[in-house]
């Protein structure tokens, strides 16, 4: 994104923040005693883009407990540990059409999806179930730390205790699931609920949750670290799209058109494909349990920017292609000389590891085009040769060994790459 576009975007965020700041409809959640104490006037918005830009306004340093915003990550941890097939034996992937803490289950007596309480409790039962309690929570906490940064996550013990003390409904849900025989064998309900309440009591601010949304947007990678595979990120994004906003999910999908997750503490984090993540926090909730200002903010935002996922549907394929400095990866790979790459692309600070819809990076295109001099320039600039395209090809395999040998020879004998590769065939 160009600097000017970015500053216009931030200006719009500012404007919407100012115009929604005075809305005081709705009520702070009160069924968990500690949540009742929240200051209803807090309000913040944070943006975290795929190219690492950040913008924050309002009380963005304020740490709140994330409540249901923990559910996507708990599901990802269960998926990472057991795979989709096993997890799907315990948790469905359908919208429930009921309240988040409803006693209704699907035809197989399983929770409808991982974003309602029953599904999230089930997901927690699948996380490192053979380990000690402290290690299980450590695993969840460490994952959050990896995503949002070591010092940006806390634990709210008072919320945890208060939720545990008043957990009549969640305990009933867990008991029904036990009665239905859908927990994995040897599940300890009490420990499972404990882990679920702990996950809900993790604390962070909108800066951190926006970064989590950006990680999901980026196929599980953040700060150059792979936290989750892009495959399972895709799964949770689908479920967030259809079930992330409680009983408002259908309307949200229609009006806003973005995967999102809401929590009763007043947070909403939203993933904007090819752009990044945005998180809002404001504790007053509407009758569906979503933050009033948060929903209003996103409703306004999509009036200014075509961020709805299906906005792009009507435009042609050309505009869908992922570009670097407005040129498609394919065009750069085929048309640019290695000198141009060196002088323009590498100096522009653009991400040279961007991939297109087929998962092909510039390196993939350049290898196919046999433009080894350009490949050399990119590798010299630390391009990621491990990236796999849609068909699973990376330069990490034999091709890359070729390149590494060539680099060695290049330095040793200063021979031209072309002459070296022509001998290879
Ligand atoms: N911990 C809360 C509960 O179990 C989470 C609910 C929510 O944020 N929707 O009720």
GROMACS .gro file of C-alpha atoms and ligand atoms in nm:
model
  435
    1UNK     CA    1   0.000   0.000   0.000
    2UNK     CA    2   0.130   0.343  -0.088
    3UNK     CA    3   0.195   0.587   0.199
    4UNK     CA    4  -0.077   0.819   0.078
    5UNK     CA    5  -0.336   0.541   0.060
    6UNK     CA    6  -0.239   0.433   0.409
    7UNK     CA    7  -0.273   0.779   0.557
    8UNK     CA    8  -0.614   0.821   0.392
    9UNK     CA    9  -0.717   0.488   0.535
   10UNK     CA   10  -0.604   0.588   0.887
   11UNK     CA   11  -0.788   0.916   0.848
   12UNK     CA   12  -1.108   0.724   0.769
   13UNK     CA   13  -1.057   0.502   1.075
   14UNK     CA   14  -1.023   0.819   1.281
   15UNK     CA   15  -1.340   0.966   1.140
   16UNK     CA   16  -1.543   0.653   1.208
   17UNK     CA   17  -1.396   0.629   1.558
   18UNK     CA   18  -1.501   0.988   1.633
   19UNK     CA   19  -1.850   0.937   1.495
   20UNK     CA   20  -1.913   0.611   1.684
   21UNK     CA   21  -1.747   0.710   2.010
   22UNK     CA   22  -2.063   0.862   2.155
   23UNK     CA   23  -2.292   0.567   2.095
   24UNK     CA   24  -2.398   0.442   2.436
   25UNK     CA   25  -2.660   0.185   2.346
   26UNK     CA   26  -2.630  -0.165   2.486
   27UNK     CA   27  -2.518  -0.314   2.814
   28UNK     CA   28  -2.200  -0.457   2.957
   29UNK     CA   29  -2.217  -0.839   2.998
   30UNK     CA   30  -2.315  -0.923   3.352
   31UNK     CA   31  -2.358  -1.300   3.370
   32UNK     CA   32  -1.992  -1.333   3.468
   33UNK     CA   33  -1.965  -1.117   3.785
   34UNK     CA   34  -1.622  -0.971   3.703
   35UNK     CA   35  -1.732  -0.860   3.354
   36UNK     CA   36  -2.001  -0.642   3.514
   37UNK     CA   37  -1.725  -0.418   3.645
   38UNK     CA   38  -1.597  -0.319   3.299
   39UNK     CA   39  -1.583   0.050   3.221
   40UNK     CA   40  -1.851   0.082   2.950
   41UNK     CA   41  -1.687   0.387   2.795
   42UNK     CA   42  -1.365   0.220   2.688
   43UNK     CA   43  -1.323   0.217   2.312
   44UNK     CA   44  -1.034   0.133   2.086
   45UNK     CA   45  -0.961   0.031   1.731
   46UNK     CA   46  -0.642  -0.131   1.606
   47UNK     CA   47  -0.534  -0.212   1.252
   48UNK     CA   48  -0.246  -0.444   1.162
   49UNK     CA   49  -0.172  -0.491   0.793
   50UNK     CA   50   0.001  -0.771   0.608
   51UNK     CA   51   0.284  -0.536   0.520
   52UNK     CA   52   0.337  -0.467   0.890
   53UNK     CA   53   0.172  -0.127   0.920
   54UNK     CA   54  -0.015  -0.053   1.240
   55UNK     CA   55  -0.268   0.207   1.339
   56UNK     CA   56  -0.431   0.241   1.680
   57UNK     CA   57  -0.680   0.481   1.825
   58UNK     CA   58  -0.853   0.511   2.164
   59UNK     CA   59  -0.779   0.286   2.461
   60UNK     CA   60  -0.564   0.050   2.260
   61UNK     CA   61  -0.326  -0.015   2.551
   62UNK     CA   62  -0.608  -0.139   2.771
   63UNK     CA   63  -0.597  -0.515   2.831
   64UNK     CA   64  -0.931  -0.698   2.845
   65UNK     CA   65  -1.005  -1.068   2.877
   66UNK     CA   66  -1.063  -1.210   2.534
   67UNK     CA   67  -1.347  -1.449   2.622
   68UNK     CA   68  -1.485  -1.608   2.304
   69UNK     CA   69  -1.208  -1.453   2.094
   70UNK     CA   70  -0.996  -1.736   2.237
   71UNK     CA   71  -1.211  -1.997   2.060
   72UNK     CA   72  -1.055  -1.981   1.711
   73UNK     CA   73  -0.708  -2.040   1.852
   74UNK     CA   74  -0.824  -2.329   2.073
   75UNK     CA   75  -0.978  -2.493   1.766
   76UNK     CA   76  -0.657  -2.440   1.568
   77UNK     CA   77  -0.456  -2.601   1.846
   78UNK     CA   78  -0.688  -2.903   1.843
   79UNK     CA   79  -0.663  -2.923   1.464
   80UNK     CA   80  -0.287  -2.891   1.468
   81UNK     CA   81  -0.258  -3.173   1.720
   82UNK     CA   82  -0.509  -3.419   1.575
   83UNK     CA   83  -0.597  -3.319   1.217
   84UNK     CA   84  -0.935  -3.229   1.075
   85UNK     CA   85  -1.078  -3.578   1.054
   86UNK     CA   86  -1.032  -3.662   1.419
   87UNK     CA   87  -1.146  -3.320   1.540
   88UNK     CA   88  -1.454  -3.343   1.318
   89UNK     CA   89  -1.556  -3.660   1.502
   90UNK     CA   90  -1.611  -3.432   1.801
   91UNK     CA   91  -1.701  -3.087   1.665
   92UNK     CA   92  -1.918  -2.991   1.365
   93UNK     CA   93  -1.877  -2.709   1.116
   94UNK     CA   94  -2.230  -2.577   1.086
   95UNK     CA   95  -2.379  -2.253   1.216
   96UNK     CA   96  -2.596  -2.339   1.514
   97UNK     CA   97  -2.882  -2.093   1.471
   98UNK     CA   98  -2.891  -2.081   1.853
   99UNK     CA   99  -2.736  -1.876   2.130
  100UNK     CA  100  -2.366  -1.935   2.203
  101UNK     CA  101  -2.442  -2.119   2.527
  102UNK     CA  102  -2.741  -2.316   2.398
  103UNK     CA  103  -2.812  -2.675   2.499
  104UNK     CA  104  -2.888  -2.775   2.142
  105UNK     CA  105  -2.657  -3.014   1.958
  106UNK     CA  106  -2.649  -3.139   1.601
  107UNK     CA  107  -2.807  -3.463   1.476
  108UNK     CA  108  -2.508  -3.659   1.603
  109UNK     CA  109  -2.532  -3.496   1.946
  110UNK     CA  110  -2.211  -3.301   1.880
  111UNK     CA  111  -2.155  -2.927   1.914
  112UNK     CA  112  -2.249  -2.746   1.591
  113UNK     CA  113  -1.916  -2.567   1.562
  114UNK     CA  114  -1.605  -2.470   1.764
  115UNK     CA  115  -1.715  -2.108   1.820
  116UNK     CA  116  -2.009  -2.180   2.048
  117UNK     CA  117  -1.941  -2.273   2.410
  118UNK     CA  118  -2.003  -2.647   2.369
  119UNK     CA  119  -1.767  -2.662   2.070
  120UNK     CA  120  -1.495  -2.461   2.242
  121UNK     CA  121  -1.519  -2.676   2.556
  122UNK     CA  122  -1.482  -2.981   2.330
  123UNK     CA  123  -1.181  -2.821   2.155
  124UNK     CA  124  -1.016  -2.766   2.495
  125UNK     CA  125  -1.070  -3.133   2.581
  126UNK     CA  126  -0.860  -3.220   2.274
  127UNK     CA  127  -0.564  -2.998   2.356
  128UNK     CA  128  -0.270  -3.195   2.501
  129UNK     CA  129  -0.516  -3.403   2.701
  130UNK     CA  130  -0.251  -3.641   2.831
  131UNK     CA  131  -0.034  -3.361   2.974
  132UNK     CA  132  -0.037  -3.201   3.318
  133UNK     CA  133  -0.285  -2.910   3.370
  134UNK     CA  134  -0.011  -2.648   3.391
  135UNK     CA  135   0.152  -2.767   3.067
  136UNK     CA  136  -0.179  -2.764   2.883
  137UNK     CA  137  -0.243  -2.403   2.975
  138UNK     CA  138   0.119  -2.318   2.903
  139UNK     CA  139   0.073  -2.455   2.554
  140UNK     CA  140  -0.225  -2.225   2.488
  141UNK     CA  141  -0.052  -1.926   2.646
  142UNK     CA  142   0.272  -1.984   2.457
  143UNK     CA  143   0.085  -2.000   2.129
  144UNK     CA  144  -0.076  -1.664   2.202
  145UNK     CA  145   0.266  -1.526   2.295
  146UNK     CA  146   0.407  -1.646   1.965
  147UNK     CA  147   0.128  -1.469   1.781
  148UNK     CA  148   0.109  -1.137   1.962
  149UNK     CA  149   0.446  -1.112   2.137
  150UNK     CA  150   0.584  -1.244   2.465
  151UNK     CA  151   0.494  -0.937   2.671
  152UNK     CA  152   0.153  -0.869   2.528
  153UNK     CA  153  -0.049  -1.146   2.693
  154UNK     CA  154  -0.168  -1.167   3.053
  155UNK     CA  155  -0.400  -1.385   3.253
  156UNK     CA  156  -0.695  -1.244   3.446
  157UNK     CA  157  -0.728  -1.460   3.753
  158UNK     CA  158  -1.029  -1.274   3.892
  159UNK     CA  159  -1.227  -1.328   3.573
  160UNK     CA  160  -1.118  -1.691   3.572
  161UNK     CA  161  -1.234  -1.747   3.930
  162UNK     CA  162  -1.553  -1.554   3.882
  163UNK     CA  163  -1.642  -1.752   3.570
  164UNK     CA  164  -1.557  -2.080   3.735
  165UNK     CA  165  -1.772  -1.999   4.039
  166UNK     CA  166  -2.077  -1.920   3.831
  167UNK     CA  167  -2.031  -2.180   3.558
  168UNK     CA  168  -2.363  -2.357   3.601
  169UNK     CA  169  -2.447  -2.349   3.233
  170UNK     CA  170  -2.106  -2.444   3.096
  171UNK     CA  171  -2.083  -2.725   3.351
  172UNK     CA  172  -2.426  -2.846   3.240
  173UNK     CA  173  -2.313  -2.834   2.875
  174UNK     CA  174  -2.004  -3.040   2.953
  175UNK     CA  175  -2.215  -3.292   3.145
  176UNK     CA  176  -2.461  -3.330   2.859
  177UNK     CA  177  -2.172  -3.392   2.620
  178UNK     CA  178  -2.033  -3.650   2.861
  179UNK     CA  179  -2.373  -3.815   2.883
  180UNK     CA  180  -2.388  -3.816   2.501
  181UNK     CA  181  -2.053  -3.992   2.493
  182UNK     CA  182  -1.890  -3.751   2.253
  183UNK     CA  183  -1.583  -3.649   2.453
  184UNK     CA  184  -1.267  -3.846   2.380
  185UNK     CA  185  -1.217  -4.138   2.614
  186UNK     CA  186  -1.076  -4.050   2.958
  187UNK     CA  187  -1.184  -3.688   2.940
  188UNK     CA  188  -1.192  -3.520   3.279
  189UNK     CA  189  -1.477  -3.267   3.262
  190UNK     CA  190  -1.353  -3.055   3.549
  191UNK     CA  191  -1.007  -3.016   3.399
  192UNK     CA  192  -1.152  -2.950   3.057
  193UNK     CA  193  -1.375  -2.672   3.189
  194UNK     CA  194  -1.083  -2.532   3.384
  195UNK     CA  195  -0.879  -2.506   3.063
  196UNK     CA  196  -1.174  -2.350   2.880
  197UNK     CA  197  -1.224  -2.081   3.149
  198UNK     CA  198  -0.851  -2.018   3.154
  199UNK     CA  199  -0.843  -1.966   2.778
  200UNK     CA  200  -1.137  -1.721   2.807
  201UNK     CA  201  -0.953  -1.531   3.083
  202UNK     CA  202  -0.644  -1.455   2.874
  203UNK     CA  203  -0.596  -1.080   2.853
  204UNK     CA  204  -0.460  -0.856   2.580
  205UNK     CA  205  -0.541  -0.533   2.400
  206UNK     CA  206  -0.676  -0.451   2.055
  207UNK     CA  207  -0.321  -0.408   1.920
  208UNK     CA  208  -0.253  -0.772   2.000
  209UNK     CA  209  -0.584  -0.912   1.874
  210UNK     CA  210  -0.551  -0.718   1.548
  211UNK     CA  211  -0.213  -0.884   1.505
  212UNK     CA  212  -0.375  -1.224   1.565
  213UNK     CA  213  -0.627  -1.142   1.290
  214UNK     CA  214  -0.336  -1.049   1.060
  215UNK     CA  215  -0.172  -1.385   1.137
  216UNK     CA  216  -0.490  -1.566   1.027
  217UNK     CA  217  -0.504  -1.345   0.720
  218UNK     CA  218  -0.145  -1.435   0.640
  219UNK     CA  219  -0.202  -1.812   0.638
  220UNK     CA  220  -0.068  -1.863   0.990
  221UNK     CA  221   0.255  -1.663   0.955
  222UNK     CA  222   0.340  -1.363   1.172
  223UNK     CA  223   0.675  -1.193   1.235
  224UNK     CA  224   0.820  -1.441   0.981
  225UNK     CA  225   0.721  -1.729   1.209
  226UNK     CA  226   0.479  -2.001   1.103
  227UNK     CA  227   0.239  -2.049   1.391
  228UNK     CA  228  -0.025  -2.255   1.207
  229UNK     CA  229  -0.051  -2.410   0.862
  230UNK     CA  230  -0.242  -2.209   0.603
  231UNK     CA  231  -0.472  -2.508   0.557
  232UNK     CA  232  -0.612  -2.498   0.910
  233UNK     CA  233  -0.627  -2.118   0.905
  234UNK     CA  234  -0.855  -2.154   0.605
  235UNK     CA  235  -1.079  -2.388   0.805
  236UNK     CA  236  -1.123  -2.152   1.098
  237UNK     CA  237  -1.175  -1.852   0.868
  238UNK     CA  238  -1.465  -2.036   0.703
  239UNK     CA  239  -1.620  -2.104   1.041
  240UNK     CA  240  -1.559  -1.749   1.160
  241UNK     CA  241  -1.731  -1.625   0.846
  242UNK     CA  242  -2.042  -1.829   0.910
  243UNK     CA  243  -2.055  -1.847   1.291
  244UNK     CA  244  -1.818  -1.591   1.445
  245UNK     CA  245  -2.073  -1.328   1.545
  246UNK     CA  246  -2.328  -1.534   1.742
  247UNK     CA  247  -2.683  -1.505   1.614
  248UNK     CA  248  -2.585  -1.206   1.404
  249UNK     CA  249  -2.347  -1.411   1.189
  250UNK     CA  250  -2.576  -1.433   0.887
  251UNK     CA  251  -2.647  -1.061   0.885
  252UNK     CA  252  -2.278  -0.985   0.947
  253UNK     CA  253  -2.174  -1.207   0.655
  254UNK     CA  254  -2.426  -1.028   0.437
  255UNK     CA  255  -2.349  -0.670   0.541
  256UNK     CA  256  -1.981  -0.682   0.636
  257UNK     CA  257  -1.877  -0.999   0.454
  258UNK     CA  258  -1.564  -1.078   0.656
  259UNK     CA  259  -1.455  -1.359   0.891
  260UNK     CA  260  -1.475  -1.227   1.247
  261UNK     CA  261  -1.496  -1.332   1.609
  262UNK     CA  262  -1.671  -1.156   1.888
  263UNK     CA  263  -1.634  -1.196   2.265
  264UNK     CA  264  -1.868  -1.097   2.550
  265UNK     CA  265  -1.605  -0.867   2.695
  266UNK     CA  266  -1.671  -0.639   2.394
  267UNK     CA  267  -1.399  -0.732   2.145
  268UNK     CA  268  -1.444  -0.809   1.776
  269UNK     CA  269  -1.153  -0.912   1.559
  270UNK     CA  270  -1.195  -0.927   1.186
  271UNK     CA  271  -0.982  -1.067   0.907
  272UNK     CA  272  -0.968  -0.874   0.580
  273UNK     CA  273  -0.832  -1.095   0.300
  274UNK     CA  274  -0.515  -0.963   0.136
  275UNK     CA  275  -0.508  -0.671   0.376
  276UNK     CA  276  -0.468  -0.775   0.741
  277UNK     CA  277  -0.667  -0.758   1.064
  278UNK     CA  278  -0.874  -0.505   1.254
  279UNK     CA  279  -0.985  -0.532   1.616
  280UNK     CA  280  -1.231  -0.316   1.806
  281UNK     CA  281  -1.303  -0.313   2.177
  282UNK     CA  282  -1.601  -0.152   2.349
  283UNK     CA  283  -1.783  -0.337   2.630
  284UNK     CA  284  -2.146  -0.237   2.568
  285UNK     CA  285  -2.318  -0.526   2.391
  286UNK     CA  286  -2.631  -0.555   2.181
  287UNK     CA  287  -2.895  -0.825   2.229
  288UNK     CA  288  -2.686  -1.071   2.028
  289UNK     CA  289  -2.387  -1.024   2.256
  290UNK     CA  290  -2.179  -0.822   2.006
  291UNK     CA  291  -2.019  -0.488   2.086
  292UNK     CA  292  -2.255  -0.212   1.967
  293UNK     CA  293  -1.980   0.030   1.868
  294UNK     CA  294  -1.774  -0.250   1.715
  295UNK     CA  295  -2.055  -0.362   1.484
  296UNK     CA  296  -2.126  -0.001   1.393
  297UNK     CA  297  -1.758   0.065   1.321
  298UNK     CA  298  -1.732  -0.223   1.072
  299UNK     CA  299  -2.068  -0.134   0.916
  300UNK     CA  300  -1.934   0.216   0.848
  301UNK     CA  301  -1.592   0.096   0.733
  302UNK     CA  302  -1.732  -0.118   0.451
  303UNK     CA  303  -1.919   0.187   0.325
  304UNK     CA  304  -1.586   0.363   0.271
  305UNK     CA  305  -1.376   0.068   0.156
  306UNK     CA  306  -1.476  -0.230  -0.056
  307UNK     CA  307  -1.361  -0.482   0.200
  308UNK     CA  308  -1.659  -0.716   0.182
  309UNK     CA  309  -1.520  -1.046   0.051
  310UNK     CA  310  -1.769  -1.056  -0.232
  311UNK     CA  311  -1.711  -0.699  -0.344
  312UNK     CA  312  -1.443  -0.840  -0.566
  313UNK     CA  313  -1.669  -1.099  -0.718
  314UNK     CA  314  -1.796  -0.874  -0.991
  315UNK     CA  315  -1.454  -0.750  -1.096
  316UNK     CA  316  -1.246  -0.943  -1.346
  317UNK     CA  317  -0.967  -1.186  -1.263
  318UNK     CA  318  -0.704  -0.925  -1.338
  319UNK     CA  319  -0.789  -0.727  -1.024
  320UNK     CA  320  -0.770  -1.043  -0.813
  321UNK     CA  321  -0.409  -1.106  -0.900
  322UNK     CA  322  -0.176  -1.027  -0.616
  323UNK     CA  323   0.062  -0.756  -0.712
  324UNK     CA  324   0.390  -0.612  -0.598
  325UNK     CA  325   0.405  -0.239  -0.669
  326UNK     CA  326   0.092  -0.282  -0.883
  327UNK     CA  327   0.247  -0.540  -1.114
  328UNK     CA  328   0.149  -0.903  -1.095
  329UNK     CA  329   0.403  -1.152  -0.970
  330UNK     CA  330   0.384  -1.329  -1.306
  331UNK     CA  331   0.452  -1.010  -1.502
  332UNK     CA  332   0.749  -0.915  -1.287
  333UNK     CA  333   0.889  -1.266  -1.316
  334UNK     CA  334   0.860  -1.276  -1.692
  335UNK     CA  335   0.934  -0.918  -1.794
  336UNK     CA  336   1.188  -0.773  -1.554
  337UNK     CA  337   1.561  -0.812  -1.589
  338UNK     CA  338   1.767  -0.895  -1.284
  339UNK     CA  339   1.905  -0.540  -1.292
  340UNK     CA  340   1.553  -0.400  -1.271
  341UNK     CA  341   1.480  -0.631  -0.981
  342UNK     CA  342   1.789  -0.507  -0.804
  343UNK     CA  343   1.729  -0.139  -0.866
  344UNK     CA  344   1.352  -0.115  -0.824
  345UNK     CA  345   1.192  -0.407  -0.649
  346UNK     CA  346   1.447  -0.483  -0.381
  347UNK     CA  347   1.488  -0.118  -0.291
  348UNK     CA  348   1.113  -0.055  -0.268
  349UNK     CA  349   1.086  -0.253   0.056
  350UNK     CA  350   0.809  -0.466  -0.097
  351UNK     CA  351   0.774  -0.823   0.023
  352UNK     CA  352   0.955  -1.038  -0.233
  353UNK     CA  353   0.796  -1.350  -0.089
  354UNK     CA  354   0.441  -1.260  -0.179
  355UNK     CA  355   0.257  -1.543  -0.348
  356UNK     CA  356  -0.023  -1.542  -0.603
  357UNK     CA  357  -0.347  -1.739  -0.598
  358UNK     CA  358  -0.155  -2.052  -0.695
  359UNK     CA  359   0.087  -1.997  -0.410
  360UNK     CA  360   0.360  -1.909  -0.662
  361UNK     CA  361   0.622  -1.662  -0.551
  362UNK     CA  362   0.856  -1.467  -0.776
  363UNK     CA  363   1.114  -1.743  -0.731
  364UNK     CA  364   0.872  -2.001  -0.873
  365UNK     CA  365   0.800  -1.788  -1.179
  366UNK     CA  366   1.167  -1.705  -1.235
  367UNK     CA  367   1.271  -2.070  -1.215
  368UNK     CA  368   1.006  -2.167  -1.471
  369UNK     CA  369   1.125  -1.888  -1.695
  370UNK     CA  370   1.483  -2.010  -1.642
  371UNK     CA  371   1.587  -1.660  -1.536
  372UNK     CA  372   1.860  -1.782  -1.308
  373UNK     CA  373   2.039  -1.450  -1.281
  374UNK     CA  374   1.725  -1.305  -1.124
  375UNK     CA  375   1.686  -1.612  -0.904
  376UNK     CA  376   2.037  -1.548  -0.786
  377UNK     CA  377   1.960  -1.185  -0.704
  378UNK     CA  378   1.653  -1.285  -0.502
  379UNK     CA  379   1.829  -1.560  -0.312
  380UNK     CA  380   2.108  -1.319  -0.231
  381UNK     CA  381   1.838  -1.102  -0.076
  382UNK     CA  382   1.708  -1.385   0.138
  383UNK     CA  383   1.403  -1.477  -0.066
  384UNK     CA  384   1.230  -1.774   0.090
  385UNK     CA  385   1.311  -2.076  -0.124
  386UNK     CA  386   1.101  -2.306   0.095
  387UNK     CA  387   0.766  -2.163  -0.011
  388UNK     CA  388   0.546  -2.430  -0.166
  389UNK     CA  389   0.309  -2.348  -0.450
  390UNK     CA  390  -0.039  -2.500  -0.484
  391UNK     CA  391   0.111  -2.816  -0.627
  392UNK     CA  392   0.364  -2.851  -0.345
  393UNK     CA  393   0.667  -2.739  -0.549
  394UNK     CA  394   0.935  -2.541  -0.375
  395UNK     CA  395   1.294  -2.463  -0.462
  396UNK     CA  396   1.384  -2.641  -0.146
  397UNK     CA  397   1.405  -2.965  -0.341
  398UNK     CA  398   1.660  -3.063  -0.602
  399UNK     CA  399   1.633  -2.736  -0.790
  400UNK     CA  400   1.751  -2.554  -0.488
  401UNK     CA  401   2.046  -2.780  -0.442
  402UNK     CA  402   2.134  -2.685  -0.798
  403UNK     CA  403   2.111  -2.319  -0.710
  404UNK     CA  404   2.320  -2.353  -0.398
  405UNK     CA  405   2.593  -2.529  -0.592
  406UNK     CA  406   2.575  -2.261  -0.856
  407UNK     CA  407   2.609  -1.990  -0.594
  408UNK     CA  408   2.916  -2.163  -0.458
  409UNK     CA  409   3.071  -2.187  -0.802
  410UNK     CA  410   2.975  -1.835  -0.879
  411UNK     CA  411   3.169  -1.701  -0.588
  412UNK     CA  412   3.459  -1.933  -0.641
  413UNK     CA  413   3.510  -1.902  -1.013
  414UNK     CA  414   3.304  -1.593  -1.092
  415UNK     CA  415   3.146  -1.777  -1.379
  416UNK     CA  416   2.823  -1.658  -1.533
  417UNK     CA  417   2.518  -1.835  -1.410
  418UNK     CA  418   2.381  -1.882  -1.758
  419UNK     CA  419   2.683  -2.072  -1.875
  420UNK     CA  420   2.665  -2.289  -1.567
  421UNK     CA  421   2.302  -2.378  -1.607
  422UNK     CA  422   2.333  -2.442  -1.979
  423UNK     CA  423   2.584  -2.715  -1.895
  424UNK     CA  424   2.337  -2.870  -1.658
  425UNK     CA  425   2.074  -2.967  -1.912
  426LIG     N1  426  -1.643  -1.746   2.882
  426LIG     C1  427  -1.768  -1.711   2.822
  426LIG     C2  428  -1.872  -1.819   2.844
  426LIG     O1  429  -1.837  -1.934   2.849
  426LIG     C3  430  -1.743  -1.687   2.677
  426LIG     C4  431  -1.868  -1.645   2.604
  426LIG     C5  432  -1.848  -1.548   2.495
  426LIG     O2  433  -1.756  -1.465   2.489
  426LIG     N2  434  -1.945  -1.549   2.410
  426LIG     O3  435  -1.988  -1.791   2.856
   0.00000   0.00000   0.00000
